[in-house]
Amino acid sequence: MIKDAKIVRDFHHTLLWPITLRPLRREAAAGVVHYWDMLNRNPGPWKYVADTLLIEDETCLAGYEEFVHFLPYVQRFLYGVGDEGRGAQSSLYAFTREDIATVEVELVKGSDAFHLDVLRARLYFFYDIDVAVAVLEVAGTDIPLAQAVELMDRFGRPYAPAWESSDRGAHCPYRVAFRGHDGALLSQSDYGDRDKFIDLVRSERQTPLSMHWEFFLSPLVPAYLQGGTIKYYQIENKRIPTMTYLSFDDPTQLSRGDMIRIGFAAKWGASDTLPYAKQFLADFESQYCYDRYWDPEDPTTDMDTRYIFCGVSFAMITKTGQQAQLLGQFRHQFYQIGLIANFNKAALLSLSNRFSRAVERLNVRSYESVKQFKKHVRETLEVFLRFNHRYWFHEISNQVQASDFFQRWSHQLGSDALYQEVREEARDINEYLDADRTRKQTDNAMRLTVVSSCGMVGTVVTGFLGMNLYSHSDLPVLEKILIFGAVFIPTTALALYTVIISRRIANFMEALSSEGLTWTEKVGTFRQIFSMTPRDRVRARRETHGLSSPD
């Protein structure tokens, strides 16, 4: 190793991987409808965490610092507390696994492998949202900066986006292996199995995962595989969102090119070069950097911590040892902020996908399709309403730094714009359904008006006479019943027929009331009540078909 190489003394790399879950079917006998209940039945290596406040340790030291960092409604979301006290139910359900001790990463074939300790492996479910977030935190020490950036760029790749050769995936590590506490191999990546990835895309039309990521999420099963009670899909492709802590002996010695590569987790290059065009990076410091505690011009201030938010990548750069408490903040307070920000985006993407799938499956010429469309849209609108009031936060803390972090993180992830987009989708669909419902009610009112108008003639005649036309009071009961049936059946048939042709009768009434039509045209309109051309039948079918069907 070159003596003057820039070394990352402490390297903590956390993956926050959101996935969308296939909705569970209700079980008539057991009544289990929640993902965490299903996982508890067959947990595999996962262990349910009953109290997320004590997930780190029973002393509650880390939990206390996290807890007081957030506003009450965020505390209630993360830890299940509030005015009701400790027994209040949280909206977050956590699982953890401890069987994976180290991760072995070989960036390039034949190179020395990095051995990273696994500090955190968790799986989070959220009440009423078909989304889960898998978390994996790894750590290492004394890693050359170039190799650290390559780890940031490649380690969080769920699949190979392309291939450099038949057995070498591009933009991903050559090999990743999970090992247990005894050093035994638990699972290994298969990025180089090009035939597997291509065959799955060709046959299943879904993005496949590397073998070690399938192992990490098991017993959850990817949607393209058979079996399993909980199936999942990827929400975002190519790169898992990350947050990375890097400490240096003197971070002020990093060049602008180093900072940009760390922030974007971009492919390594010479420190005196930039990974992208100068024009693209002209506003890098103002757009992506949070420099509240960064002042390299004045070494006496100890302002040597910089935070960089670049889309799915968050990086924290600081000095080794001098501010050791910052690592604790990164692993706890900042971790929770990142969890909330990435969950919000994943939930919004899932809701937008539900709206899109409902519209894609709609066939307005199929009554059953229309019925299912209305059902799915109504359920999604209800979920979005609950998400809006339970999970969507504008402020998460009254501490300035935490508030700034959350706003910047959400903005860089695009959550604000995505929220407005989903809200517009929900509003458009809701307005469309309301308009269709109003049109249907108007149409029904028109039909009832026509039937009433036609029946008004007989009502007026009998009312004018003021008496029954025929007296049947002295007849036997059987004859009265027969007479009743003789009148009831044709009257009912006439009423039903009137309903059937009510639209045509309404058109005739409208024409009859129009002063601009001649009597010849009005008589022609009267004839269409009893006879329609094929073109008129097709037009009427189009007007009455589709979303106007009953709910």
PDB file of N, CA and C in Angstrom, residues 199-242:
ATOM      1  N   ASP A 199     -32.436 -15.861 -18.700  1.00  0.00           N
ATOM      2  CA  ASP A 199     -33.565 -16.787 -18.793  1.00  0.00           C
ATOM      3  C   ASP A 199     -34.739 -16.321 -17.922  1.00  0.00           C
ATOM      4  N   LEU A 200     -34.447 -15.810 -16.729  1.00  0.00           N
ATOM      5  CA  LEU A 200     -35.520 -15.346 -15.849  1.00  0.00           C
ATOM      6  C   LEU A 200     -36.223 -14.127 -16.422  1.00  0.00           C
ATOM      7  N   VAL A 201     -35.453 -13.213 -17.001  1.00  0.00           N
ATOM      8  CA  VAL A 201     -36.075 -12.043 -17.623  1.00  0.00           C
ATOM      9  C   VAL A 201     -36.908 -12.462 -18.824  1.00  0.00           C
ATOM     10  N   ARG A 202     -36.384 -13.414 -19.614  1.00  0.00           N
ATOM     11  CA  ARG A 202     -37.107 -13.857 -20.800  1.00  0.00           C
ATOM     12  C   ARG A 202     -38.404 -14.573 -20.441  1.00  0.00           C
ATOM     13  N   SER A 203     -38.368 -15.390 -19.388  1.00  0.00           N
ATOM     14  CA  SER A 203     -39.531 -16.214 -19.056  1.00  0.00           C
ATOM     15  C   SER A 203     -40.493 -15.538 -18.088  1.00  0.00           C
ATOM     16  N   GLU A 204     -39.971 -14.787 -17.126  1.00  0.00           N
ATOM     17  CA  GLU A 204     -40.813 -14.227 -16.071  1.00  0.00           C
ATOM     18  C   GLU A 204     -41.064 -12.728 -16.214  1.00  0.00           C
ATOM     19  N   ARG A 205     -40.297 -12.058 -17.066  1.00  0.00           N
ATOM     20  CA  ARG A 205     -40.416 -10.604 -17.239  1.00  0.00           C
ATOM     21  C   ARG A 205     -40.246  -9.870 -15.903  1.00  0.00           C
ATOM     22  N   GLN A 206     -39.319 -10.355 -15.076  1.00  0.00           N
ATOM     23  CA  GLN A 206     -39.009  -9.720 -13.807  1.00  0.00           C
ATOM     24  C   GLN A 206     -37.502  -9.669 -13.633  1.00  0.00           C
ATOM     25  N   THR A 207     -37.047  -8.648 -12.892  1.00  0.00           N
ATOM     26  CA  THR A 207     -35.626  -8.516 -12.654  1.00  0.00           C
ATOM     27  C   THR A 207     -35.185  -9.505 -11.592  1.00  0.00           C
ATOM     28  N   PRO A 208     -34.273 -10.418 -11.909  1.00  0.00           N
ATOM     29  CA  PRO A 208     -33.845 -11.421 -10.935  1.00  0.00           C
ATOM     30  C   PRO A 208     -32.836 -10.842  -9.941  1.00  0.00           C
ATOM     31  N   LEU A 209     -32.597 -11.575  -8.867  1.00  0.00           N
ATOM     32  CA  LEU A 209     -31.653 -11.166  -7.832  1.00  0.00           C
ATOM     33  C   LEU A 209     -30.493 -12.147  -7.779  1.00  0.00           C
ATOM     34  N   SER A 210     -29.371 -11.645  -7.298  1.00  0.00           N
ATOM     35  CA  SER A 210     -28.241 -12.526  -7.060  1.00  0.00           C
ATOM     36  C   SER A 210     -28.575 -13.487  -5.926  1.00  0.00           C
ATOM     37  N   MET A 211     -27.934 -14.624  -5.923  1.00  0.00           N
ATOM     38  CA  MET A 211     -28.270 -15.691  -4.987  1.00  0.00           C
ATOM     39  C   MET A 211     -28.118 -15.261  -3.530  1.00  0.00           C
ATOM     40  N   HIS A 212     -27.076 -14.473  -3.224  1.00  0.00           N
ATOM     41  CA  HIS A 212     -26.851 -14.119  -1.817  1.00  0.00           C
ATOM     42  C   HIS A 212     -27.921 -13.163  -1.304  1.00  0.00           C
ATOM     43  N   TRP A 213     -28.516 -12.354  -2.195  1.00  0.00           N
ATOM     44  CA  TRP A 213     -29.602 -11.477  -1.753  1.00  0.00           C
ATOM     45  C   TRP A 213     -30.889 -12.276  -1.560  1.00  0.00           C
ATOM     46  N   GLU A 214     -31.115 -13.274  -2.387  1.00  0.00           N
ATOM     47  CA  GLU A 214     -32.246 -14.171  -2.145  1.00  0.00           C
ATOM     48  C   GLU A 214     -32.102 -14.852  -0.790  1.00  0.00           C
ATOM     49  N   PHE A 215     -30.888 -15.267  -0.472  1.00  0.00           N
ATOM     50  CA  PHE A 215     -30.643 -15.903   0.821  1.00  0.00           C
ATOM     51  C   PHE A 215     -30.885 -14.928   1.968  1.00  0.00           C
ATOM     52  N   PHE A 216     -30.445 -13.696   1.805  1.00  0.00           N
ATOM     53  CA  PHE A 216     -30.582 -12.727   2.888  1.00  0.00           C
ATOM     54  C   PHE A 216     -32.045 -12.484   3.240  1.00  0.00           C
ATOM     55  N   LEU A 217     -32.940 -12.449   2.248  1.00  0.00           N
ATOM     56  CA  LEU A 217     -34.344 -12.172   2.499  1.00  0.00           C
ATOM     57  C   LEU A 217     -35.175 -13.421   2.796  1.00  0.00           C
ATOM     58  N   SER A 218     -34.613 -14.594   2.618  1.00  0.00           N
ATOM     59  CA  SER A 218     -35.371 -15.825   2.884  1.00  0.00           C
ATOM     60  C   SER A 218     -35.773 -15.882   4.351  1.00  0.00           C
ATOM     61  N   PRO A 219     -36.959 -16.449   4.681  1.00  0.00           N
ATOM     62  CA  PRO A 219     -37.846 -17.245   3.819  1.00  0.00           C
ATOM     63  C   PRO A 219     -38.777 -16.447   2.912  1.00  0.00           C
ATOM     64  N   LEU A 220     -38.632 -15.120   2.855  1.00  0.00           N
ATOM     65  CA  LEU A 220     -39.345 -14.381   1.817  1.00  0.00           C
ATOM     66  C   LEU A 220     -38.828 -14.852   0.459  1.00  0.00           C
ATOM     67  N   VAL A 221     -39.708 -14.908  -0.531  1.00  0.00           N
ATOM     68  CA  VAL A 221     -39.363 -15.507  -1.812  1.00  0.00           C
ATOM     69  C   VAL A 221     -39.596 -14.494  -2.926  1.00  0.00           C
ATOM     70  N   PRO A 222     -38.645 -14.325  -3.850  1.00  0.00           N
ATOM     71  CA  PRO A 222     -38.895 -13.438  -4.997  1.00  0.00           C
ATOM     72  C   PRO A 222     -40.104 -13.915  -5.789  1.00  0.00           C
ATOM     73  N   ALA A 223     -40.816 -12.982  -6.389  1.00  0.00           N
ATOM     74  CA  ALA A 223     -42.067 -13.312  -7.078  1.00  0.00           C
ATOM     75  C   ALA A 223     -41.849 -14.241  -8.263  1.00  0.00           C
ATOM     76  N   TYR A 224     -40.625 -14.295  -8.794  1.00  0.00           N
ATOM     77  CA  TYR A 224     -40.391 -15.148  -9.958  1.00  0.00           C
ATOM     78  C   TYR A 224     -40.102 -16.600  -9.571  1.00  0.00           C
ATOM     79  N   LEU A 225     -40.019 -16.904  -8.269  1.00  0.00           N
ATOM     80  CA  LEU A 225     -39.787 -18.273  -7.825  1.00  0.00           C
ATOM     81  C   LEU A 225     -41.074 -18.876  -7.279  1.00  0.00           C
ATOM     82  N   GLN A 226     -41.139 -20.190  -7.282  1.00  0.00           N
ATOM     83  CA  GLN A 226     -42.300 -20.906  -6.777  1.00  0.00           C
ATOM     84  C   GLN A 226     -42.208 -21.057  -5.258  1.00  0.00           C
ATOM     85  N   GLY A 227     -43.377 -21.244  -4.632  1.00  0.00           N
ATOM     86  CA  GLY A 227     -43.418 -21.503  -3.208  1.00  0.00           C
ATOM     87  C   GLY A 227     -43.329 -20.228  -2.392  1.00  0.00           C
ATOM     88  N   GLY A 228     -43.325 -20.406  -1.066  1.00  0.00           N
ATOM     89  CA  GLY A 228     -43.228 -19.276  -0.167  1.00  0.00           C
ATOM     90  C   GLY A 228     -44.577 -18.649   0.127  1.00  0.00           C
ATOM     91  N   THR A 229     -44.732 -18.154   1.344  1.00  0.00           N
ATOM     92  CA  THR A 229     -45.992 -17.500   1.731  1.00  0.00           C
ATOM     93  C   THR A 229     -45.920 -15.992   1.554  1.00  0.00           C
ATOM     94  N   ILE A 230     -44.715 -15.412   1.618  1.00  0.00           N
ATOM     95  CA  ILE A 230     -44.531 -13.978   1.420  1.00  0.00           C
ATOM     96  C   ILE A 230     -43.643 -13.783   0.206  1.00  0.00           C
ATOM     97  N   LYS A 231     -44.203 -13.189  -0.808  1.00  0.00           N
ATOM     98  CA  LYS A 231     -43.454 -12.934  -2.037  1.00  0.00           C
ATOM     99  C   LYS A 231     -43.212 -11.437  -2.187  1.00  0.00           C
ATOM    100  N   TYR A 232     -42.119 -11.095  -2.850  1.00  0.00           N
ATOM    101  CA  TYR A 232     -41.757  -9.687  -2.970  1.00  0.00           C
ATOM    102  C   TYR A 232     -41.239  -9.374  -4.376  1.00  0.00           C
ATOM    103  N   TYR A 233     -41.335  -8.081  -4.700  1.00  0.00           N
ATOM    104  CA  TYR A 233     -40.801  -7.542  -5.952  1.00  0.00           C
ATOM    105  C   TYR A 233     -39.840  -6.416  -5.608  1.00  0.00           C
ATOM    106  N   GLN A 234     -38.991  -6.078  -6.537  1.00  0.00           N
ATOM    107  CA  GLN A 234     -38.154  -4.902  -6.375  1.00  0.00           C
ATOM    108  C   GLN A 234     -38.960  -3.644  -6.709  1.00  0.00           C
ATOM    109  N   ILE A 235     -38.747  -2.604  -5.939  1.00  0.00           N
ATOM    110  CA  ILE A 235     -39.382  -1.318  -6.216  1.00  0.00           C
ATOM    111  C   ILE A 235     -38.490  -0.490  -7.130  1.00  0.00           C
ATOM    112  N   GLU A 236     -37.223  -0.384  -6.734  1.00  0.00           N
ATOM    113  CA  GLU A 236     -36.245   0.341  -7.535  1.00  0.00           C
ATOM    114  C   GLU A 236     -35.151  -0.629  -7.952  1.00  0.00           C
ATOM    115  N   ASN A 237     -34.634  -0.427  -9.121  1.00  0.00           N
ATOM    116  CA  ASN A 237     -33.631  -1.339  -9.660  1.00  0.00           C
ATOM    117  C   ASN A 237     -32.237  -0.711  -9.630  1.00  0.00           C
ATOM    118  N   LYS A 238     -31.278  -1.474  -9.993  1.00  0.00           N
ATOM    119  CA  LYS A 238     -29.895  -1.099 -10.237  1.00  0.00           C
ATOM    120  C   LYS A 238     -29.073  -0.923  -8.976  1.00  0.00           C
ATOM    121  N   ARG A 239     -29.539  -0.098  -8.020  1.00  0.00           N
ATOM    122  CA  ARG A 239     -28.718   0.141  -6.838  1.00  0.00           C
ATOM    123  C   ARG A 239     -29.597   0.273  -5.602  1.00  0.00           C
ATOM    124  N   ILE A 240     -29.204  -0.402  -4.533  1.00  0.00           N
ATOM    125  CA  ILE A 240     -29.901  -0.300  -3.264  1.00  0.00           C
ATOM    126  C   ILE A 240     -29.505   1.015  -2.600  1.00  0.00           C
ATOM    127  N   PRO A 241     -30.442   1.781  -2.043  1.00  0.00           N
ATOM    128  CA  PRO A 241     -30.085   3.020  -1.337  1.00  0.00           C
ATOM    129  C   PRO A 241     -29.103   2.746  -0.207  1.00  0.00           C
ATOM    130  N   THR A 242     -28.138   3.661  -0.041  1.00  0.00           N
ATOM    131  CA  THR A 242     -27.065   3.456   0.928  1.00  0.00           C
ATOM    132  C   THR A 242     -26.853   4.687   1.795  1.00  0.00           C
TER     133      THR A 242
END
